[in-house]
XYZ file of C-alpha atoms in Angstrom:
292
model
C 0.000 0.000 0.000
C 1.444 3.091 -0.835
C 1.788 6.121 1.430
C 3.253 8.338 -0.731
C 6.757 9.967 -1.028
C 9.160 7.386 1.213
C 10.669 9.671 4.841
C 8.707 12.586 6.628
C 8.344 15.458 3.779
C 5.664 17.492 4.241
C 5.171 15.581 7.575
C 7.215 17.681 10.140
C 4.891 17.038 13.022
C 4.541 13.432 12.388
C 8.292 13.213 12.592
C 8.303 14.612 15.681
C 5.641 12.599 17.237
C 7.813 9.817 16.002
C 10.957 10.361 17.453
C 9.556 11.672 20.242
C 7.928 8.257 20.833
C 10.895 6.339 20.284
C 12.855 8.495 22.636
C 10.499 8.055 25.564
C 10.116 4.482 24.626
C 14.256 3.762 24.569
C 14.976 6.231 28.164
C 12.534 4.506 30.144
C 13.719 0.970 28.441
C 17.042 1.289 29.266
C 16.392 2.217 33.188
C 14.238 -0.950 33.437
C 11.182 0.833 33.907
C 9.146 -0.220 30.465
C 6.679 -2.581 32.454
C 5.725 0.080 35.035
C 4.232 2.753 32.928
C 0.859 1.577 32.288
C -2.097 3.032 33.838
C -3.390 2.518 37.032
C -5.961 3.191 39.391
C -3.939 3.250 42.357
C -1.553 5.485 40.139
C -3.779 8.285 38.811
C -6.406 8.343 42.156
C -4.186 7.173 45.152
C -0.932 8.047 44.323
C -1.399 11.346 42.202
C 1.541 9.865 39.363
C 0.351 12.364 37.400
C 3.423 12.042 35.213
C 2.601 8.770 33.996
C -0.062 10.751 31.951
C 2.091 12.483 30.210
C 4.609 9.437 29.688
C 1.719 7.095 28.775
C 1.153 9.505 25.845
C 4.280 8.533 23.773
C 5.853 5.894 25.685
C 5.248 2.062 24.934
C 6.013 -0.849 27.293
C 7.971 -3.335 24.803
C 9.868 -3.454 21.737
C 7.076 -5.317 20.110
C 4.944 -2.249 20.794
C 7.093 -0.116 20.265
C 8.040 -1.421 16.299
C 4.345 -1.893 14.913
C 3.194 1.194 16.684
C 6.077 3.692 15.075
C 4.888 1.684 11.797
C 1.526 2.642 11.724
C 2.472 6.310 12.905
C 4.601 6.423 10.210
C 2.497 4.881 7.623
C -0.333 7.742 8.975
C 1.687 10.570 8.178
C -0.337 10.466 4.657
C -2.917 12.325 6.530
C -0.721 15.029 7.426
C -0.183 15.450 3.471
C -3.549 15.359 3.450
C -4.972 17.603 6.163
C -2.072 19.339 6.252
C 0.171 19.981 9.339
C -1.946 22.803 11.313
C -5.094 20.089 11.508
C -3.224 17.314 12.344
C -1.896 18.549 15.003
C -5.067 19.211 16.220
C -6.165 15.726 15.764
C -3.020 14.636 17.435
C -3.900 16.263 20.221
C -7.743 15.735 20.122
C -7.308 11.717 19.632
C -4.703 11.746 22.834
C -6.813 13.917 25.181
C -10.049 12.169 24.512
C -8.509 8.956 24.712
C -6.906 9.508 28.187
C -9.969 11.423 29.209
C -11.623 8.231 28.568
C -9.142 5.871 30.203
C -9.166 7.747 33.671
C -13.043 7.684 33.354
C -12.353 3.827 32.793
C -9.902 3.251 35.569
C -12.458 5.261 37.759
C -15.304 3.096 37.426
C -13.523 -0.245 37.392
C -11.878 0.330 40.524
C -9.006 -2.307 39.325
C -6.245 -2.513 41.768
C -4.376 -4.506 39.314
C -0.933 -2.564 38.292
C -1.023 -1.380 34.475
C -4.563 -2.011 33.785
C -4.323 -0.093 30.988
C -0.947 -0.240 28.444
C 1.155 2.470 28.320
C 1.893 4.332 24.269
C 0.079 6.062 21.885
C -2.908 4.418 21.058
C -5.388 6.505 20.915
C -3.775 8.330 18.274
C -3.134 5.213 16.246
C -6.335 3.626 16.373
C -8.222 7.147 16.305
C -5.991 6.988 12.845
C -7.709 3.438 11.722
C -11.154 5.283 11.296
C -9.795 8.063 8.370
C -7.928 5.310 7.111
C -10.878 3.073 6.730
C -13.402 5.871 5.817
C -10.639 8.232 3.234
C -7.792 5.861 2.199
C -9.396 3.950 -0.910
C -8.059 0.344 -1.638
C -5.763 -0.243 -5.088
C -5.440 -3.296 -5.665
C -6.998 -6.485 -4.420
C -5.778 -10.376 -4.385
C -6.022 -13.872 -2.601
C -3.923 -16.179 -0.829
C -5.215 -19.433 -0.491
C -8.702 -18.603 -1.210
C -8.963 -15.648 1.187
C -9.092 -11.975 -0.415
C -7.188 -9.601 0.466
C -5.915 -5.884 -0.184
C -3.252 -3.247 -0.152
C -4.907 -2.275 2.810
C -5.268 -5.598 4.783
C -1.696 -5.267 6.158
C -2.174 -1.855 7.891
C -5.145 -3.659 9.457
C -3.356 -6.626 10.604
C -0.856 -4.410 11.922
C -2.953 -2.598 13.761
C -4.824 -5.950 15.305
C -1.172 -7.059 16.627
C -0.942 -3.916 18.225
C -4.271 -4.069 19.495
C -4.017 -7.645 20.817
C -0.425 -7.003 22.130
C -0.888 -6.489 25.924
C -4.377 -8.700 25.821
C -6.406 -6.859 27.963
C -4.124 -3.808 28.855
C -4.082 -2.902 25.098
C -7.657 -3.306 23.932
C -8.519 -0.869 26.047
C -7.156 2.176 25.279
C -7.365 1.016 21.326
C -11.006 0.873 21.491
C -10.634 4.692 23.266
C -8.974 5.230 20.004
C -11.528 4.200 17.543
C -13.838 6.065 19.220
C -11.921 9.522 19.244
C -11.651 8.811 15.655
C -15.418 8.281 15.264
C -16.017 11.147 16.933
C -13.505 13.246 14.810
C -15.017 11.852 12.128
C -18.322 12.961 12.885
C -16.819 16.753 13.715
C -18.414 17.003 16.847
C -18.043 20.126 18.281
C -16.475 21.377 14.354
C -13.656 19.549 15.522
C -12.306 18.926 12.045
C -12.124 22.882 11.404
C -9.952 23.478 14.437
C -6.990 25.483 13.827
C -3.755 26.384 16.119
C -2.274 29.763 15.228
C 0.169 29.667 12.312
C 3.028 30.429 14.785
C 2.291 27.089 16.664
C 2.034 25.319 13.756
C 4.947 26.163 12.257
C 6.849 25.079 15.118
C 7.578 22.004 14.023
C 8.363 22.863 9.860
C 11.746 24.482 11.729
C 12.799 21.191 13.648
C 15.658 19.695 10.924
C 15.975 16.400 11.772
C 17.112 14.118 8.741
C 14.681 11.794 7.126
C 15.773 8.936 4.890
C 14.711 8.670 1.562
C 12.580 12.223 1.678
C 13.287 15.086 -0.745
C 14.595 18.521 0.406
C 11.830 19.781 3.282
C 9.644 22.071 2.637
C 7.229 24.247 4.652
C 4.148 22.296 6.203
C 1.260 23.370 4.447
C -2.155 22.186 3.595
C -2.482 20.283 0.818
C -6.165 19.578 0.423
C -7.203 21.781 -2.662
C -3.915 23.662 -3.274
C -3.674 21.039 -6.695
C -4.679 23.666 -8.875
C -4.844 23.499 -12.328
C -1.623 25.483 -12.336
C -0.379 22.134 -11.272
C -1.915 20.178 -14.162
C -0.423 22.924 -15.954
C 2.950 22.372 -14.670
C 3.574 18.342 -14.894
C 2.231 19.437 -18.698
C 5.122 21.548 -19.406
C 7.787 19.462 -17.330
C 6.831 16.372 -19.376
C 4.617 17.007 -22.438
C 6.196 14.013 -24.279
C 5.148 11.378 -21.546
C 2.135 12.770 -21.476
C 1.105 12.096 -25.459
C 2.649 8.774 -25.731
C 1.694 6.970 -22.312
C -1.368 4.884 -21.239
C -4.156 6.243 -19.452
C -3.600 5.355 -15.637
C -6.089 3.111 -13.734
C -8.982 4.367 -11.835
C -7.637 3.275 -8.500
C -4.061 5.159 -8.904
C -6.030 8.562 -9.488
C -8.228 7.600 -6.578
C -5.764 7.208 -4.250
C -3.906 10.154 -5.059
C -7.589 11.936 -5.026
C -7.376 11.092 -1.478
C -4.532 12.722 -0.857
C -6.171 16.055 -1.289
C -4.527 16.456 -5.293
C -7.248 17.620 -7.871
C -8.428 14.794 -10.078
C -6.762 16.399 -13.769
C -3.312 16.589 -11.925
C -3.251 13.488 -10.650
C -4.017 11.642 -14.166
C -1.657 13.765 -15.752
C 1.037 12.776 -12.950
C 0.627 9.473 -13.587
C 0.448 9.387 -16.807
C 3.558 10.158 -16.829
C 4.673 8.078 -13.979
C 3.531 4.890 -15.941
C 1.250 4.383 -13.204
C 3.291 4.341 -10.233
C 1.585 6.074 -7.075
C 4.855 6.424 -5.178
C 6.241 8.476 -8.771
C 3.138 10.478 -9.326
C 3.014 12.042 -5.978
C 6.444 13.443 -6.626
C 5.829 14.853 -9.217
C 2.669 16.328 -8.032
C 4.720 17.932 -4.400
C 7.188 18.879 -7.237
C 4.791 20.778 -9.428
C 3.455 22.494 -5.952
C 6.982 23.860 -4.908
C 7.556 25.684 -8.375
């Protein structure tokens, strides 16, 4: 399934959540403390470890967490190219408030005096991720193994169950939070989805230079739902008007999936057109047209 360009560009705050994740993850491993920062009850109402809040946010408990969650985070930072940086971090921090909100009013009324009732990482953002993914993210290509069908899409989703069922019980919990918050993002309650931080907040994160394998040059986080013009259309014309004439006409689900991705319909034929049908291609050519 294709994401589009490889690395972070034009996904500065994804990045961060990223690394940020890992780094929480790999302090807290090393001092033999993993195991201990799931949620309690004892913790958050008898205790006041108020900190393990915050930890809990980014944090996971294992390695096995820790590599299939910073997969699907990464694989999610399409929907940064989609909503564009300023949203997303709103979502970001809608689907991790909500979540928690809901996993205190858990532990509250379960009264569990087990330690770590609930898992420690980022999974309501994650799962809150599954519901755009499932709703936006149109499938390409379809096939079947032994009888079963399957698509592009079935291995986010089985990612995203071995995350789920990773912890048993400690896990499904706060992933269930996580559809939810994504539901209800989904619905805009409350004009969520309209939410905007000030620019100045936003762009916060376009400054932070850390490298990214495989991306091109970074470029300014911006909102690209709707900025593929036709100046764009116009643009992959001029930069390859021989490709254009002489190719085949891409398939439907190619110039849906870049549809998705907030680039106008014209563009994204013409893209991959001359991409010979390769999604991955197409999109760069498309970002490349935008920065001209």
């Amino acid at each position: 399934m294709n994401g589009g360009p490889s690395g972070f560009h034009n996904a500065p705050v994804t990045r961060a959540f990223v690394v940020a994740s890992a780094l929480f993850t790999v302090f807290f491993g090393f001092q033999g403390r993993s195991s201990k920062l799931g949620l309690s009850y004892l913790d958050i109402f008898g205790k006041f470890r108020l900190w393990k809040l915050i930890v809990s946010i980014f944090a996971f408990s294992s390695t096995p967490e820790l590599m299939f969650g910073l997969y699907l985070l990464y694989y999610f930072r399409v929907f940064e190219r989609q909503i564009g940086s300023n949203k997303y971090s709103v979502f970001i921090l809608f689907s991790v408030t909500v979540s928690l909100l809901f996993e205190i009013l858990a532990l509250a009324y379960l009264k569990d005096p087990a330690v770590n009732l609930v898992t420690s990482g980022p999974y309501g953002l994650i799962f809150a991720s599954f519901v755009p993914f499932f709703f936006d993210i149109p499938v390409s290509t379809r096939f079947r193994v032994f009888g079963v069908r399957f698509s592009d899409k079935s291995f986010i989703y089985l990612a995203g169950l071995q995350l789920l069922l990773s912890s048993w019980k400690r896990s499904i919990l706060p992933g269930v939070f996580g559809i939810l918050c994504g539901s209800l993002y989904h619905l805009n309650v409350f004009h969520i989805r309209k939410a905007k931080f000030p620019e100045v907040i936003a762009s916060f994160f376009s400054r932070i230079s850390w490298p990214s394998t495989g991306s091109p040059p970074a470029a300014p986080a911006r909102n690209i739902v709707g900025s593929a013009t036709p100046f764009t259309a116009r643009q992959v014309e001029r930069n390859y008007p021989s490709a254009l004439a002489s190719a085949t006409e891409p398939t439907e689900a190619s110039i849906a999936t870049l549809v998705s991705m907030g680039f106008d319909r014209n563009s994204a034929r013409q893209a991959l057109v001359q991409a010979r049908n390769d999604v991955n291609v197409a999109t760069n050519i498309l970002l490349e047209a935008q920065a001209h």
